[in-house]
Structure formats: structure tokens, C-alpha cells
mmCIF file of C-alpha atoms and ligand atoms in Angstrom:
data_model
loop_
_atom_site.group_PDB
_atom_site.id
_atom_site.type_symbol
_atom_site.label_atom_id
_atom_site.label_comp_id
_atom_site.label_asym_id
_atom_site.label_seq_id
_atom_site.Cartn_x
_atom_site.Cartn_y
_atom_site.Cartn_z
ATOM 1 C CA MET A 7 73.737 -28.754 -17.950
ATOM 2 C CA VAL A 8 71.093 -31.495 -17.814
ATOM 3 C CA THR A 9 67.331 -31.194 -17.546
ATOM 4 C CA ASP A 10 64.925 -33.811 -16.211
ATOM 5 C CA ALA A 11 63.027 -35.550 -18.990
ATOM 6 C CA ALA A 12 60.184 -36.102 -16.518
ATOM 7 C CA SER A 13 59.751 -32.390 -16.010
ATOM 8 C CA CYS A 14 59.623 -31.315 -19.648
ATOM 9 C CA ALA A 15 57.041 -31.886 -22.317
ATOM 10 C CA PRO A 16 58.876 -33.630 -25.188
ATOM 11 C CA GLY A 17 60.719 -30.841 -26.967
ATOM 12 C CA GLY A 18 58.878 -28.310 -24.820
ATOM 13 C CA PRO A 19 59.977 -25.793 -22.224
ATOM 14 C CA VAL A 20 61.020 -26.652 -18.676
ATOM 15 C CA ARG A 21 58.106 -26.855 -16.198
ATOM 16 C CA LEU A 22 59.537 -25.197 -13.114
ATOM 17 C CA THR A 23 56.609 -26.268 -10.923
ATOM 18 C CA ALA A 24 57.564 -29.912 -11.514
ATOM 19 C CA TYR A 25 60.702 -29.261 -9.439
ATOM 20 C CA SER A 26 58.846 -28.062 -6.339
ATOM 21 C CA HIS A 27 56.952 -30.084 -3.746
ATOM 22 C CA GLY A 28 54.576 -27.232 -2.879
ATOM 23 C CA ALA A 29 54.069 -24.049 -4.792
ATOM 24 C CA GLY A 30 54.615 -20.417 -3.793
ATOM 25 C CA CYS A 31 53.481 -19.300 -0.332
ATOM 26 C CA ALA A 32 51.815 -22.730 0.063
ATOM 27 C CA CYS A 33 55.318 -24.121 0.739
ATOM 28 C CA LYS A 34 55.294 -22.367 4.151
ATOM 29 C CA LEU A 35 55.100 -24.556 7.244
ATOM 30 C CA SER A 36 51.448 -24.847 8.300
ATOM 31 C CA PRO A 37 50.231 -22.280 10.866
ATOM 32 C CA THR A 38 50.155 -25.082 13.461
ATOM 33 C CA GLU A 39 53.774 -26.060 12.802
ATOM 34 C CA LEU A 40 55.074 -22.483 12.659
ATOM 35 C CA GLY A 41 53.287 -21.787 15.958
ATOM 36 C CA GLN A 42 55.060 -24.753 17.584
ATOM 37 C CA VAL A 43 58.450 -23.640 16.302
ATOM 38 C CA MET A 44 57.999 -20.003 17.341
ATOM 39 C CA ALA A 45 56.754 -21.013 20.808
ATOM 40 C CA GLY A 46 60.169 -22.530 21.518
ATOM 41 C CA LEU A 47 62.124 -19.472 20.393
ATOM 42 C CA THR A 48 63.543 -16.893 22.821
ATOM 43 C CA PRO A 49 61.922 -13.490 22.145
ATOM 44 C CA ALA A 50 64.247 -10.850 20.691
ATOM 45 C CA ARG A 51 64.514 -7.699 22.844
ATOM 46 C CA SER A 52 65.964 -4.285 22.144
ATOM 47 C CA PRO A 53 64.796 -0.781 23.069
ATOM 48 C CA ASP A 54 64.858 0.063 19.355
ATOM 49 C CA LEU A 55 62.733 -2.914 18.270
ATOM 50 C CA ILE A 56 59.271 -1.356 17.883
ATOM 51 C CA VAL A 57 57.661 -4.415 16.253
ATOM 52 C CA GLY A 58 59.177 -7.870 16.682
ATOM 53 C CA ARG A 59 57.554 -11.220 16.045
ATOM 54 C CA GLU A 60 55.361 -11.356 19.185
ATOM 55 C CA HIS A 61 52.100 -10.641 17.307
ATOM 56 C CA GLY A 62 53.064 -12.462 14.098
ATOM 57 C CA ASP A 63 53.243 -9.133 12.273
ATOM 58 C CA ASP A 64 54.449 -8.885 8.665
ATOM 59 C CA ALA A 65 57.873 -7.355 9.273
ATOM 60 C CA LEU A 66 60.121 -6.082 12.041
ATOM 61 C CA VAL A 67 60.205 -2.337 12.708
ATOM 62 C CA TRP A 68 63.375 -0.720 14.044
ATOM 63 C CA ARG A 69 63.502 2.806 15.510
ATOM 64 C CA ARG A 70 65.968 5.291 13.978
ATOM 65 C CA PRO A 71 67.394 8.299 15.853
ATOM 66 C CA ASP A 72 65.619 10.703 13.443
ATOM 67 C CA GLY A 73 62.184 9.475 14.527
ATOM 68 C CA ARG A 74 61.634 7.398 11.380
ATOM 69 C CA ALA A 75 61.936 3.608 11.448
ATOM 70 C CA LEU A 76 63.352 0.825 9.299
ATOM 71 C CA VAL A 77 61.094 -2.077 8.345
ATOM 72 C CA ALA A 78 62.599 -5.437 7.288
ATOM 73 C CA THR A 79 61.225 -8.744 6.043
ATOM 74 C CA ILE A 80 62.264 -11.865 4.104
ATOM 75 C CA ASP A 81 60.237 -14.092 1.776
ATOM 76 C CA VAL A 82 61.558 -17.017 -0.235
ATOM 77 C CA PHE A 83 59.517 -19.675 -2.009
ATOM 78 C CA THR A 84 59.385 -22.476 -4.590
ATOM 79 C CA PRO A 85 58.112 -21.981 -8.190
ATOM 80 C CA ILE A 86 54.416 -21.104 -8.313
ATOM 81 C CA VAL A 87 54.340 -21.029 -12.139
ATOM 82 C CA ASP A 88 56.408 -22.724 -14.862
ATOM 83 C CA ASP A 89 57.737 -19.568 -16.509
ATOM 84 C CA ALA A 90 61.000 -18.339 -14.958
ATOM 85 C CA ALA A 91 60.442 -14.609 -15.448
ATOM 86 C CA THR A 92 56.849 -14.758 -14.194
ATOM 87 C CA TRP A 93 57.958 -16.647 -11.076
ATOM 88 C CA GLY A 94 60.743 -14.108 -10.446
ATOM 89 C CA ARG A 95 58.308 -11.226 -10.694
ATOM 90 C CA ILE A 96 55.715 -12.860 -8.420
ATOM 91 C CA ALA A 97 58.331 -13.722 -5.783
ATOM 92 C CA ALA A 98 59.731 -10.178 -5.773
ATOM 93 C CA VAL A 99 56.307 -8.523 -5.574
ATOM 94 C CA ASN A 100 55.457 -10.889 -2.716
ATOM 95 C CA ALA A 101 58.732 -10.102 -0.907
ATOM 96 C CA GLY A 102 58.004 -6.369 -0.991
ATOM 97 C CA SER A 103 54.418 -6.933 0.107
ATOM 98 C CA ASP A 104 55.246 -7.341 3.806
ATOM 99 C CA VAL A 105 56.867 -3.877 3.811
ATOM 100 C CA PHE A 106 53.698 -2.406 2.269
ATOM 101 C CA ALA A 107 51.574 -4.436 4.701
ATOM 102 C CA MET A 108 53.276 -2.541 7.548
ATOM 103 C CA GLY A 109 52.641 0.805 5.825
ATOM 104 C CA GLY A 110 56.274 1.155 4.713
ATOM 105 C CA ARG A 111 58.156 2.129 1.552
ATOM 106 C CA PRO A 112 60.744 -0.440 0.371
ATOM 107 C CA LEU A 113 64.295 0.904 -0.122
ATOM 108 C CA PHE A 114 66.510 -2.041 -1.057
ATOM 109 C CA GLY A 115 66.551 -5.820 -1.176
ATOM 110 C CA LEU A 116 68.946 -8.760 -1.193
ATOM 111 C CA ALA A 117 68.074 -11.748 -3.368
ATOM 112 C CA PHE A 118 68.361 -15.355 -2.218
ATOM 113 C CA ALA A 119 68.244 -18.324 -4.610
ATOM 114 C CA ALA A 120 68.772 -22.080 -4.441
ATOM 115 C CA TRP A 121 69.188 -23.910 -7.745
ATOM 116 C CA PRO A 122 69.443 -27.613 -8.708
ATOM 117 C CA ARG A 123 72.433 -26.897 -10.967
ATOM 118 C CA GLU A 124 72.632 -30.471 -12.346
ATOM 119 C CA ARG A 125 68.996 -30.461 -13.402
ATOM 120 C CA LEU A 126 68.138 -26.947 -14.561
ATOM 121 C CA PRO A 127 69.965 -24.493 -16.841
ATOM 122 C CA LEU A 128 71.700 -21.591 -15.101
ATOM 123 C CA THR A 129 70.331 -19.250 -17.768
ATOM 124 C CA LEU A 130 66.889 -19.821 -16.266
ATOM 125 C CA LEU A 131 68.159 -18.656 -12.874
ATOM 126 C CA THR A 132 69.442 -15.470 -14.496
ATOM 127 C CA GLU A 133 65.934 -14.965 -15.921
ATOM 128 C CA VAL A 134 64.377 -15.397 -12.479
ATOM 129 C CA LEU A 135 66.792 -12.936 -10.831
ATOM 130 C CA GLU A 136 66.499 -10.396 -13.644
ATOM 131 C CA ALA A 137 62.697 -10.439 -13.478
ATOM 132 C CA GLY A 138 62.843 -10.072 -9.690
ATOM 133 C CA GLN A 139 65.114 -7.042 -10.010
ATOM 134 C CA ALA A 140 62.833 -5.466 -12.600
ATOM 135 C CA ALA A 141 59.774 -6.022 -10.380
ATOM 136 C CA ALA A 142 61.615 -4.460 -7.452
ATOM 137 C CA ASN A 143 62.503 -1.426 -9.584
ATOM 138 C CA ASP A 144 58.842 -1.083 -10.592
ATOM 139 C CA GLY A 145 57.905 -1.254 -6.907
ATOM 140 C CA GLY A 146 60.394 1.453 -5.942
ATOM 141 C CA TRP A 147 63.294 -0.541 -4.485
ATOM 142 C CA VAL A 148 66.649 -1.807 -5.773
ATOM 143 C CA VAL A 149 68.204 -5.256 -5.480
ATOM 144 C CA ALA A 150 71.966 -4.929 -5.336
ATOM 145 C CA GLY A 151 73.218 -8.187 -3.852
ATOM 146 C CA GLY A 152 72.238 -11.578 -2.576
ATOM 147 C CA HIS A 153 73.280 -15.168 -2.014
ATOM 148 C CA THR A 154 72.946 -18.301 -4.197
ATOM 149 C CA ILE A 155 73.372 -21.978 -3.316
ATOM 150 C CA ASP A 156 73.060 -25.335 -5.037
ATOM 151 C CA GLY A 157 69.817 -26.870 -3.787
ATOM 152 C CA ALA A 158 67.499 -29.819 -4.362
ATOM 153 C CA GLU A 159 64.581 -27.551 -5.341
ATOM 154 C CA PRO A 160 64.545 -24.100 -6.939
ATOM 155 C CA LEU A 161 63.954 -21.363 -4.351
ATOM 156 C CA TYR A 162 63.911 -17.630 -4.893
ATOM 157 C CA GLY A 163 63.013 -14.589 -2.857
ATOM 158 C CA GLN A 164 64.284 -11.417 -1.272
ATOM 159 C CA ALA A 165 64.959 -9.831 2.071
ATOM 160 C CA VAL A 166 63.576 -6.300 1.728
ATOM 161 C CA VAL A 167 64.349 -3.277 3.904
ATOM 162 C CA GLY A 168 62.169 -0.177 3.866
ATOM 163 C CA GLU A 169 61.281 2.783 5.994
ATOM 164 C CA LEU A 170 58.142 4.152 7.623
ATOM 165 C CA ASP A 171 56.727 6.673 10.053
ATOM 166 C CA PRO A 172 56.166 4.740 13.309
ATOM 167 C CA GLU A 173 53.095 6.910 14.017
ATOM 168 C CA ARG A 174 51.507 5.739 10.744
ATOM 169 C CA MET A 175 51.896 1.956 10.544
ATOM 170 C CA LEU A 176 49.580 -0.934 9.660
ATOM 171 C CA ARG A 177 49.830 -3.284 12.641
ATOM 172 C CA ASN A 178 48.097 -6.498 13.670
ATOM 173 C CA THR A 179 47.428 -4.994 17.116
ATOM 174 C CA GLN A 180 45.432 -1.915 16.054
ATOM 175 C CA GLY A 181 42.089 -3.435 15.037
ATOM 176 C CA ARG A 182 39.050 -2.142 16.964
ATOM 177 C CA PRO A 183 35.416 -3.334 17.171
ATOM 178 C CA GLY A 184 33.433 -1.522 14.484
ATOM 179 C CA ASP A 185 36.320 -1.328 11.988
ATOM 180 C CA THR A 186 35.287 -2.272 8.457
ATOM 181 C CA LEU A 187 37.261 -5.070 6.800
ATOM 182 C CA VAL A 188 38.499 -4.486 3.251
ATOM 183 C CA LEU A 189 40.257 -7.044 1.028
ATOM 184 C CA THR A 190 42.222 -5.690 -1.945
ATOM 185 C CA LYS A 191 42.669 -8.768 -4.193
ATOM 186 C CA PRO A 192 40.414 -11.731 -5.087
ATOM 187 C CA LEU A 193 41.086 -15.139 -3.463
ATOM 188 C CA GLY A 194 41.851 -18.407 -5.219
ATOM 189 C CA THR A 195 45.501 -18.324 -6.342
ATOM 190 C CA GLY A 196 46.165 -21.600 -4.482
ATOM 191 C CA LEU A 197 43.253 -23.397 -6.141
ATOM 192 C CA VAL A 198 44.099 -22.084 -9.619
ATOM 193 C CA THR A 199 47.879 -22.573 -9.563
ATOM 194 C CA THR A 200 47.569 -26.083 -8.119
ATOM 195 C CA ALA A 201 45.147 -27.049 -10.903
ATOM 196 C CA VAL A 202 47.553 -25.573 -13.486
ATOM 197 C CA LYS A 203 50.417 -27.551 -11.996
ATOM 198 C CA ARG A 204 48.443 -30.819 -12.113
ATOM 199 C CA ARG A 205 47.353 -30.486 -15.754
ATOM 200 C CA PRO A 206 49.357 -30.550 -19.004
ATOM 201 C CA PRO A 207 50.650 -27.117 -20.137
ATOM 202 C CA GLU A 208 48.000 -26.838 -22.869
ATOM 203 C CA ALA A 209 45.351 -26.423 -20.162
ATOM 204 C CA HIS A 210 46.542 -22.904 -19.324
ATOM 205 C CA GLY A 211 47.810 -22.055 -22.834
ATOM 206 C CA PRO A 212 45.769 -20.117 -25.429
ATOM 207 C CA GLY A 213 42.204 -21.454 -25.515
ATOM 208 C CA GLY A 214 42.872 -23.916 -22.657
ATOM 209 C CA GLU A 215 40.268 -24.602 -19.970
ATOM 210 C CA LEU A 216 42.347 -22.764 -17.336
ATOM 211 C CA ALA A 217 43.674 -19.964 -19.583
ATOM 212 C CA GLY A 218 41.402 -17.249 -18.152
ATOM 213 C CA ALA A 219 41.845 -18.308 -14.538
ATOM 214 C CA TYR A 220 45.626 -18.530 -14.937
ATOM 215 C CA ALA A 221 45.939 -15.107 -16.588
ATOM 216 C CA ALA A 222 43.831 -13.532 -13.846
ATOM 217 C CA ALA A 223 45.846 -15.252 -11.106
ATOM 218 C CA VAL A 224 49.156 -14.062 -12.601
ATOM 219 C CA ALA A 225 47.802 -10.518 -12.964
ATOM 220 C CA GLU A 226 46.899 -10.487 -9.258
ATOM 221 C CA MET A 227 50.105 -12.152 -8.015
ATOM 222 C CA THR A 228 52.219 -9.611 -9.911
ATOM 223 C CA ARG A 229 50.154 -6.626 -8.686
ATOM 224 C CA SER A 230 51.953 -4.535 -6.073
ATOM 225 C CA ASN A 231 50.201 -3.819 -2.771
ATOM 226 C CA GLY A 232 51.944 -0.429 -2.637
ATOM 227 C CA ASP A 233 49.054 1.734 -3.903
ATOM 228 C CA ALA A 234 46.532 -0.003 -1.697
ATOM 229 C CA ALA A 235 48.695 0.452 1.413
ATOM 230 C CA GLN A 236 49.201 4.172 0.743
ATOM 231 C CA ALA A 237 45.488 4.691 0.124
ATOM 232 C CA ALA A 238 44.656 2.802 3.327
ATOM 233 C CA LEU A 239 47.038 4.911 5.420
ATOM 234 C CA ALA A 240 45.646 8.102 3.877
ATOM 235 C CA CYS A 241 42.120 7.227 5.040
ATOM 236 C CA GLY A 242 43.190 6.614 8.619
ATOM 237 C CA THR A 243 43.756 2.840 8.597
ATOM 238 C CA ARG A 244 46.217 1.608 11.222
ATOM 239 C CA ALA A 245 45.548 -2.162 11.208
ATOM 240 C CA GLY A 246 46.195 -4.614 8.414
ATOM 241 C CA THR A 247 48.219 -7.469 7.011
ATOM 242 C CA ASP A 248 48.739 -9.208 3.686
ATOM 243 C CA VAL A 249 46.942 -12.451 2.846
ATOM 244 C CA THR A 250 49.428 -15.183 1.952
ATOM 245 C CA GLY A 251 50.033 -18.869 2.575
ATOM 246 C CA PHE A 252 47.834 -19.281 5.662
ATOM 247 C CA GLY A 253 44.755 -18.032 3.810
ATOM 248 C CA LEU A 254 42.403 -15.157 4.636
ATOM 249 C CA LEU A 255 40.891 -16.835 7.711
ATOM 250 C CA ASN A 256 44.207 -17.492 9.458
ATOM 251 C CA HIS A 257 45.709 -14.112 8.585
ATOM 252 C CA LEU A 258 42.523 -12.441 9.830
ATOM 253 C CA ARG A 259 42.812 -14.490 12.993
ATOM 254 C CA GLU A 260 46.358 -13.190 13.592
ATOM 255 C CA VAL A 261 44.897 -9.659 13.589
ATOM 256 C CA LEU A 262 42.043 -10.717 15.896
ATOM 257 C CA LEU A 263 44.396 -12.354 18.402
ATOM 258 C CA ALA A 264 46.805 -9.399 18.396
ATOM 259 C CA SER A 265 43.987 -6.837 18.735
ATOM 260 C CA GLY A 266 41.783 -8.802 21.161
ATOM 261 C CA VAL A 267 38.696 -8.584 18.938
ATOM 262 C CA ALA A 268 36.404 -10.841 16.875
ATOM 263 C CA ALA A 269 35.120 -10.551 13.311
ATOM 264 C CA ARG A 270 32.076 -11.037 11.148
ATOM 265 C CA LEU A 271 32.783 -12.002 7.522
ATOM 266 C CA ASP A 272 30.299 -11.837 4.680
ATOM 267 C CA ALA A 273 31.418 -14.860 2.611
ATOM 268 C CA ALA A 274 29.416 -13.799 -0.443
ATOM 269 C CA ALA A 275 31.178 -10.412 -0.531
ATOM 270 C CA VAL A 276 34.689 -11.877 -0.748
ATOM 271 C CA PRO A 277 35.990 -11.545 -4.326
ATOM 272 C CA ARG A 278 37.206 -14.710 -6.113
ATOM 273 C CA LEU A 279 39.292 -15.335 -9.202
ATOM 274 C CA PRO A 280 37.449 -16.610 -12.289
ATOM 275 C CA GLY A 281 37.439 -20.401 -12.544
ATOM 276 C CA VAL A 282 37.374 -20.999 -8.787
ATOM 277 C CA ALA A 283 33.743 -22.197 -8.772
ATOM 278 C CA ASP A 284 34.555 -24.930 -11.334
ATOM 279 C CA LEU A 285 37.567 -26.154 -9.374
ATOM 280 C CA LEU A 286 35.503 -26.301 -6.179
ATOM 281 C CA ALA A 287 32.767 -28.229 -7.966
ATOM 282 C CA ARG A 288 35.395 -30.794 -8.981
ATOM 283 C CA GLY A 289 36.801 -30.990 -5.453
ATOM 284 C CA GLU A 290 40.268 -29.855 -6.536
ATOM 285 C CA VAL A 291 41.543 -28.471 -3.222
ATOM 286 C CA PRO A 292 45.299 -28.067 -2.492
ATOM 287 C CA GLY A 293 46.690 -29.789 0.614
ATOM 288 C CA GLY A 294 47.934 -26.504 2.102
ATOM 289 C CA THR A 295 44.441 -25.018 1.830
ATOM 290 C CA GLN A 296 42.950 -28.039 3.626
ATOM 291 C CA ARG A 297 45.534 -27.655 6.421
ATOM 292 C CA ASN A 298 44.725 -23.952 6.711
ATOM 293 C CA LEU A 299 41.029 -24.701 7.118
ATOM 294 C CA ALA A 300 41.677 -27.447 9.672
ATOM 295 C CA HIS A 301 43.793 -25.020 11.720
ATOM 296 C CA VAL A 302 41.070 -22.359 11.971
ATOM 297 C CA ARG A 303 37.850 -24.413 11.898
ATOM 298 C CA ASP A 304 37.347 -24.535 15.665
ATOM 299 C CA HIS A 305 37.294 -20.731 15.758
ATOM 300 C CA LEU A 306 34.536 -20.296 13.177
ATOM 301 C CA GLU A 307 30.848 -19.638 13.880
ATOM 302 C CA LEU A 308 28.918 -20.505 10.745
ATOM 303 C CA ALA A 309 25.526 -18.997 9.928
ATOM 304 C CA ALA A 310 22.952 -21.129 8.113
ATOM 305 C CA GLY A 311 23.721 -21.408 4.400
ATOM 306 C CA VAL A 312 27.529 -21.188 4.580
ATOM 307 C CA ASP A 313 28.868 -24.112 2.569
ATOM 308 C CA GLU A 314 32.173 -25.964 2.609
ATOM 309 C CA GLY A 315 33.228 -24.517 -0.750
ATOM 310 C CA GLN A 316 33.027 -20.988 0.664
ATOM 311 C CA LEU A 317 35.207 -22.023 3.603
ATOM 312 C CA VAL A 318 37.762 -23.581 1.264
ATOM 313 C CA VAL A 319 38.085 -20.299 -0.646
ATOM 314 C CA LEU A 320 38.389 -18.304 2.589
ATOM 315 C CA ALA A 321 41.204 -20.642 3.726
ATOM 316 C CA ASP A 322 42.902 -20.966 0.323
ATOM 317 C CA ALA A 323 46.692 -20.533 0.520
ATOM 318 C CA GLN A 324 47.419 -17.320 -1.381
ATOM 319 C CA THR A 325 50.663 -16.377 -3.070
ATOM 320 C CA SER A 326 51.306 -12.622 -3.239
ATOM 321 C CA GLY A 327 47.752 -11.974 -2.030
ATOM 322 C CA GLY A 328 46.111 -8.662 -1.272
ATOM 323 C CA LEU A 329 45.918 -6.560 1.853
ATOM 324 C CA LEU A 330 43.367 -7.235 4.574
ATOM 325 C CA LEU A 331 42.652 -3.846 6.143
ATOM 326 C CA ALA A 332 40.620 -2.808 9.195
ATOM 327 C CA VAL A 333 39.363 0.684 8.335
ATOM 328 C CA PRO A 334 38.007 2.746 11.256
ATOM 329 C CA ALA A 335 35.158 4.528 9.418
ATOM 330 C CA ARG A 336 32.688 2.638 7.210
ATOM 331 C CA ALA A 337 32.351 5.545 4.779
ATOM 332 C CA ALA A 338 36.142 5.709 4.446
ATOM 333 C CA ALA A 339 36.224 1.968 3.692
ATOM 334 C CA VAL A 340 33.610 2.360 0.973
ATOM 335 C CA ASP A 341 35.582 5.275 -0.516
ATOM 336 C CA LEU A 342 38.795 3.253 -0.320
ATOM 337 C CA VAL A 343 37.209 0.369 -2.238
ATOM 338 C CA ALA A 344 35.894 2.795 -4.883
ATOM 339 C CA GLN A 345 39.314 4.407 -5.246
ATOM 340 C CA LEU A 346 41.075 1.041 -5.565
ATOM 341 C CA THR A 347 38.477 -0.249 -8.030
ATOM 342 C CA ASP A 348 39.044 2.851 -10.187
ATOM 343 C CA GLY A 349 42.762 2.020 -10.102
ATOM 344 C CA GLY A 350 42.185 -1.508 -11.448
ATOM 345 C CA HIS A 351 42.170 -3.427 -8.147
ATOM 346 C CA THR A 352 39.488 -5.980 -7.276
ATOM 347 C CA ALA A 353 38.759 -4.739 -3.754
ATOM 348 C CA ALA A 354 35.684 -5.199 -1.559
ATOM 349 C CA VAL A 355 34.226 -4.571 1.881
ATOM 350 C CA ILE A 356 34.052 -8.102 3.323
ATOM 351 C CA GLY A 357 32.943 -7.675 6.938
ATOM 352 C CA GLU A 358 33.781 -5.942 10.183
ATOM 353 C CA LEU A 359 35.566 -6.349 13.491
ATOM 354 C CA THR A 360 33.300 -6.938 16.483
ATOM 355 C CA ASP A 361 33.506 -7.240 20.255
ATOM 356 C CA GLY A 362 32.410 -10.909 20.088
ATOM 357 C CA PRO A 363 34.343 -13.737 21.759
ATOM 358 C CA SER A 364 38.025 -12.975 21.196
ATOM 359 C CA ALA A 365 39.487 -14.211 17.902
ATOM 360 C CA THR A 366 36.243 -15.862 16.778
ATOM 361 C CA ILE A 367 35.196 -15.424 13.155
ATOM 362 C CA GLN A 368 31.470 -15.397 12.501
ATOM 363 C CA ILE A 369 30.768 -16.175 8.839
ATOM 364 C CA VAL A 370 27.511 -15.264 7.146
ATOM 365 C CA ALA A 371 26.493 -16.590 3.729
HETATM 366 N N1 ATP B 27 62.549 -18.600 11.065
HETATM 367 C C1 ATP B 27 61.941 -17.605 11.732
HETATM 368 N N2 ATP B 27 62.597 -16.959 12.728
HETATM 369 C C2 ATP B 27 61.998 -15.954 13.406
HETATM 370 N N3 ATP B 27 60.737 -15.524 13.171
HETATM 371 C C3 ATP B 27 60.043 -16.124 12.194
HETATM 372 C C4 ATP B 27 60.610 -17.203 11.421
HETATM 373 N N4 ATP B 27 59.662 -17.622 10.540
HETATM 374 C C5 ATP B 27 58.583 -16.840 10.720
HETATM 375 N N5 ATP B 27 58.804 -15.943 11.719
HETATM 376 C C6 ATP B 27 57.863 -14.933 12.218
HETATM 377 O O1 ATP B 27 56.580 -15.521 12.372
HETATM 378 C C7 ATP B 27 55.553 -14.590 12.008
HETATM 379 C C8 ATP B 27 54.670 -15.187 10.943
HETATM 380 O O2 ATP B 27 55.496 -15.414 9.812
HETATM 381 P P1 ATP B 27 54.876 -15.555 8.367
HETATM 382 O O3 ATP B 27 55.977 -15.895 7.440
HETATM 383 O O4 ATP B 27 53.708 -16.446 8.437
HETATM 384 O O5 ATP B 27 54.258 -14.129 8.030
HETATM 385 P P2 ATP B 27 54.801 -12.927 7.209
HETATM 386 O O6 ATP B 27 56.138 -12.539 7.759
HETATM 387 O O7 ATP B 27 53.727 -11.928 7.225
HETATM 388 O O8 ATP B 27 55.075 -13.482 5.764
HETATM 389 P P3 ATP B 27 54.088 -13.575 4.491
HETATM 390 O O9 ATP B 27 53.201 -12.375 4.519
HETATM 391 O O10 ATP B 27 54.991 -13.582 3.335
HETATM 392 O O11 ATP B 27 53.363 -14.853 4.637
HETATM 393 C C9 ATP B 27 56.255 -13.328 11.534
HETATM 394 O O12 ATP B 27 56.248 -12.393 12.594
HETATM 395 C C10 ATP B 27 57.652 -13.805 11.213
HETATM 396 O O13 ATP B 27 58.614 -12.795 11.371
HETATM 397 MG MG1 MG B 28 52.656 -10.940 5.707
#
């Protein structure tokens, strides 16, 4: 086994993020590129396919003869943090998130990994896989197989299969004017993890300038969306998605396009991770976040007072982000936020769906 001198502090631990070109969900193709690729793909058809990829939903849903349905998704990404076990946990929580974002319960998963075997110790890969299995167990599913290849960059993730009641799903198509928008995690993981990656390790170690922001980001990225999804279903929610690499604005826009509605967002109400304001002040914006904002900018209507920094946060590429939910009754949304807050989530009412020009997002300061 050999490790890259360039990627290690002298005598220090391996920095996994030094082996990846783009971190976490920010390594996705941009929304523009994915749209081009998908436009050229023949749609899949089957009488049992209840949800396919036509509305960019989080997972496919497959009808079973007993009236229940299977839900299946895959998520694989590059290291978002340097620590192997933390990365494994984040990637597994993120892989299960799309099942929760459809209102499902994960049953089992298959792990996929790529590993630069000449450059990184295999023991680290075992750590990643073990942490991913443990996170899956905590989330209620088992990982009992997978596939591993030699690759130029480390990659890890899971395909996860779950089940749901097709009458009680969270779909992109079910948003209605008047629904209240709830977000269940703070934004800023892209800004924080990119800053951590660019600085020496001491910056996010004990007492470092990014220590608080990093700890908060890891706590959010390793937080399951399972509770929030169950609570949302229980209060009558039928529309939602998870906020990942395309940022809140683009994931919201997928819901708007699929539902044929518009939205009003209260930028000041959107929760942020600690440390984000400092990074914005220094202009430290990840490339993926800039691409996300460029993709959606033409569809924004900005009220007086909305500044560029707020837009950057709203477009920031999230890894293992929270749920964006469209809750039919305002009072139910307020109760949902209170319930989630009591359970340790940082959730907030952030706006509403409207009958404005289709798929337009009006942003107020
Ligand atoms: N290679 C592919 N082949 C077929 N469909 C794809 C492929 N890549 C993406 N898609 C589909 O495009 C849509 C958007 O995918 P995307 O990965 O952005 O969202 P997602 O599945 O919600 O994942 P995440 O929440 O982790 O970002 C989904 O419906 C997905 O199934
Ligand atoms: Mg998703």
C-alpha cells in the first residue's frame, strides 16, 4: 500500500477530500447537464411503475400485488470529509434519504465503492463500509452486499430499496397553491465543507476557526430524514423532496415544475449553519453552488433588499440535506416545525406555494 505524500500532513492522517475533485453531492452533474442527458433517454414504461423519472422525483416506486409498493434509489459520491468513518456514515444517511423523501421505509441496501488501491490503504475502505452499514442499521435497513472496483477517486454509496403505501407518498407532483413550505435542516454544508477542504486540518480541529461550523455540518449531514418524513406524512403532507446537490432553489423548482405551481420564499426565515455568514463575507463560494445559482437565476423574482449572499445560500449544494415539504395546512406546518424542533431538528417555515407564473420563485428579504 502507498499513500500520496501530497494528500497527507507530514506524519498526519490521510485527507480523503484531497483525493476527490468535488465533494459529496456537489460532485453531481449540474442540473443543466443532467437535464440534457435525461432529455435524450427513452422513458421507462411498465404498468407497475407508479413513479419513474419523468418528474425528477427522488426514487422510483413499483406497485406490488398486495397494494403496497417498493421504492428504490441509488446515491454514490466522493469524500465530503477527511475522516473515513464520518464519510461512510454521511453517504449512507444520504443514500437512505431519497426513500424517506418519498415517504418510504428503507428495507435493505447494496453498497458500491471505488477505491484507488495504489494510493489509499484498504483498511480505510473497510472503515467507510463498516460506518455505512452501521448508519444503515441505525436508520432501519440492512446492507448485505455490494460491488467494489479499483478507481481513480474514492467513491462510496448505496442503492437502497424500501416500501411504502402508494396512497401516502411524498411526490414532486402533489404541491398545491397555499401549501406551506417547511425545511427540516439548515443550509450551508457546501460552503462549510468546501472551506474545510481548502484549509489545513487545524482549521476544523479543536479551537480552529471552522471547528464549530464543521461540527454542526457533520451533525446535520449524519441526521436521518426518517423522523421528519414520518411526521410530515402524519400531518397530511403529500409533496416533498430532499435538498441535495442542486441546492434548495433547484430542488424547489423541480417540485414547482412537476406540480404546475409557483412559490414565495422568505429568505430571512431559511435556517443556516453557523459560520456561513463569515464565509459569504469572504466570498468563499463553491463552484457547484455558483452553477446551481446560474441555472435557476432566470426563474427568480427578487424583492427589494434580497442580496447576493442570500441567493448563494439558497443555491448552496447540500450533501445529505433536509426535507423540503409542502404542507397543506399552515397550522399543521407550524405544529410540524415545533415537533421537529423538540426532537432536535433545525426546521422552519420558509414560504408557501402560490398560483403565480408556473415554476417562478419569488424571494422576499
Ligand atoms: N443515470 C441515470 N439514469 C436514469 N435516471 C437518472 C440517472 N441519473 C439521474 N436520474 C434521474 O434524474 C432525476 C434527478 O436525479 P437526482 O440524482 O438529481 O435526484 P435524486 O434522485 O433525488 O438524488 P439526490 O436526492 O441524492 O440528489 C431522478 O428522477 C433520477 O432518478
Ligand atoms: Mg432526492
